[in-house]
mmCIF file of C-alpha atoms in Angstrom:
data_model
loop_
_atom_site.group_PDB
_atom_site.id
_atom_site.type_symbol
_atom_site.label_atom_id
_atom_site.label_comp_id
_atom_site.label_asym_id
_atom_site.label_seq_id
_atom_site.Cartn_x
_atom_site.Cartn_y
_atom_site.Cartn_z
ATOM 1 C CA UNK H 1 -150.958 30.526 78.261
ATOM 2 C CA UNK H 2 -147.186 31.766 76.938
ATOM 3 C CA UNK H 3 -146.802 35.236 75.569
ATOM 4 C CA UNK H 4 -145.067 35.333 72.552
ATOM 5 C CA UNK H 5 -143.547 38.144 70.482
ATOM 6 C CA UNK H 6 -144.706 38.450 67.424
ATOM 7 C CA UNK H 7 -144.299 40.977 64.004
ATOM 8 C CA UNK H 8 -146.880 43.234 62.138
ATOM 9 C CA UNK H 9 -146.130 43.487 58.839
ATOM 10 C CA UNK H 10 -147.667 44.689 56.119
ATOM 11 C CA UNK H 11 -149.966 43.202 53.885
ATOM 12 C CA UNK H 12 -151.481 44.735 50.567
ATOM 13 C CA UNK H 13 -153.722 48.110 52.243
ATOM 14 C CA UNK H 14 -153.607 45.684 55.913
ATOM 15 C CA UNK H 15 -151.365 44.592 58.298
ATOM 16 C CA UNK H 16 -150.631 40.752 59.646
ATOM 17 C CA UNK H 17 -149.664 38.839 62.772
ATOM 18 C CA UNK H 18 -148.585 35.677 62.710
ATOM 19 C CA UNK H 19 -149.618 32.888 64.892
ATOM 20 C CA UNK H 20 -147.573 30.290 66.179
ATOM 21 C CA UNK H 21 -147.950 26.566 64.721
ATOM 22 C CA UNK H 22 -148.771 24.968 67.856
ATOM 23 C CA UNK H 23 -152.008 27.680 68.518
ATOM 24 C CA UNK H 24 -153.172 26.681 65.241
ATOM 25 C CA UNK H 25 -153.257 23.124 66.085
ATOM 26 C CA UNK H 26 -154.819 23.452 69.131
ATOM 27 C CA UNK H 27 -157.231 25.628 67.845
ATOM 28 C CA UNK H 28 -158.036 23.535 64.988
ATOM 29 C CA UNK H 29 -157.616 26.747 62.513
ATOM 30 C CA UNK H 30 -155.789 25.985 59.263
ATOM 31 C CA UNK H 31 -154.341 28.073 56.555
ATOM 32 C CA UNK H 32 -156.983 29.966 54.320
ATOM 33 C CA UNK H 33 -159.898 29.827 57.250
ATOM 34 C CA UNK H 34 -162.300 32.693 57.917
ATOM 35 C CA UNK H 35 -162.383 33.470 61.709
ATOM 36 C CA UNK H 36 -163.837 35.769 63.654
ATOM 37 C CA UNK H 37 -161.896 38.709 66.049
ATOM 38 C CA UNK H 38 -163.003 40.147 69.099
ATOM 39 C CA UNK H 39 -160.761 43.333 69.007
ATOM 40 C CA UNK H 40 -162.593 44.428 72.582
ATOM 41 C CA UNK H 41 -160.747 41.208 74.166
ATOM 42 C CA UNK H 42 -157.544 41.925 71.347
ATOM 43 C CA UNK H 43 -156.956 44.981 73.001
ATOM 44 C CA UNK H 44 -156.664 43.257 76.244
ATOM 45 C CA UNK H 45 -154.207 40.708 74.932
ATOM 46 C CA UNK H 46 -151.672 42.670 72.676
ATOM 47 C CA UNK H 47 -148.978 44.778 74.277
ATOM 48 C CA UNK H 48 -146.633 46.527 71.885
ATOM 49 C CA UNK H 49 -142.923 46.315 72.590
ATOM 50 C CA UNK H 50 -140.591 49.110 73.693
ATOM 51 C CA UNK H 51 -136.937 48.990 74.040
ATOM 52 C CA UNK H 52 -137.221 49.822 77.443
ATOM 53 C CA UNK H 53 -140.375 48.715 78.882
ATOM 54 C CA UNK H 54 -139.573 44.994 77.380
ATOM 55 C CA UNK H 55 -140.010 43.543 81.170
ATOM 56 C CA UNK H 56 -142.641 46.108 81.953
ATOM 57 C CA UNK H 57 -145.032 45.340 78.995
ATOM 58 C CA UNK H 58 -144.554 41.268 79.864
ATOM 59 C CA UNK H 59 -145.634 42.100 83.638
ATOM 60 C CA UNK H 60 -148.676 44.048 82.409
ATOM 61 C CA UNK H 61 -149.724 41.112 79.871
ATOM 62 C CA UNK H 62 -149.685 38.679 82.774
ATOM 63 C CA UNK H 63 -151.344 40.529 85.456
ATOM 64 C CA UNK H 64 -154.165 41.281 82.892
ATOM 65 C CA UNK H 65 -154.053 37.443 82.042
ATOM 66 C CA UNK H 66 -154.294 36.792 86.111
ATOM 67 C CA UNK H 67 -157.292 39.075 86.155
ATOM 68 C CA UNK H 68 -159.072 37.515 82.931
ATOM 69 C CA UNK H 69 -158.793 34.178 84.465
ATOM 70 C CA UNK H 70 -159.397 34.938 87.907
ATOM 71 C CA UNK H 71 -162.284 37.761 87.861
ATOM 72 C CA UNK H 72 -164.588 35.502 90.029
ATOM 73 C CA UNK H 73 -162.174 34.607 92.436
ATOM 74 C CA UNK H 74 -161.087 38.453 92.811
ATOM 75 C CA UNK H 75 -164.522 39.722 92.769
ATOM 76 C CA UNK H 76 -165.229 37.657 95.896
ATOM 77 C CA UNK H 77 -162.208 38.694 97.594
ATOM 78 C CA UNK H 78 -163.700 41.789 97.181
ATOM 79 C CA UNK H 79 -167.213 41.450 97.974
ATOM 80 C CA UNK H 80 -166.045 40.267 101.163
#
């Protein structure tokens, strides 16, 4: 999984991120379908830039990623 910067912009009363071609096709999600957000696990995933913590913000997005996709591997490192 790549991290990718992305805009919100606004949209009527909303706001809007855009998603990348290549997740839609992998996803199989096309223009104009419903989907469904978990905005517990959203949370997790979207980091909002600052000038200065650019590099800090990208390091915090992976180490959460490293912990999503390694929970059972840290849990018995530290059930040991």
């Amino acid at each position: 999984m790549s991290i990718k910067e992305r805009k919100v912009r606004k949209s009527g009363n909303s706001v809007s991120i855009t998603l990348s071609r290549e997740f839609l096709e992998t996803t199989g999600i096309k223009e104009n379908d419903t989907v469904y957000i978990d905005e517990e696990k959203l949370k997790e995933a979207i980091v909002k830039k600052t000038v200065q913590g650019d590099q800090e913000a990208k390091v915090a997005m992976l180490i959460q990623q490293s912990l999503q996709e390694y929970q059972e591997l840290y849990q018995e490192l530290v059930d040991r």
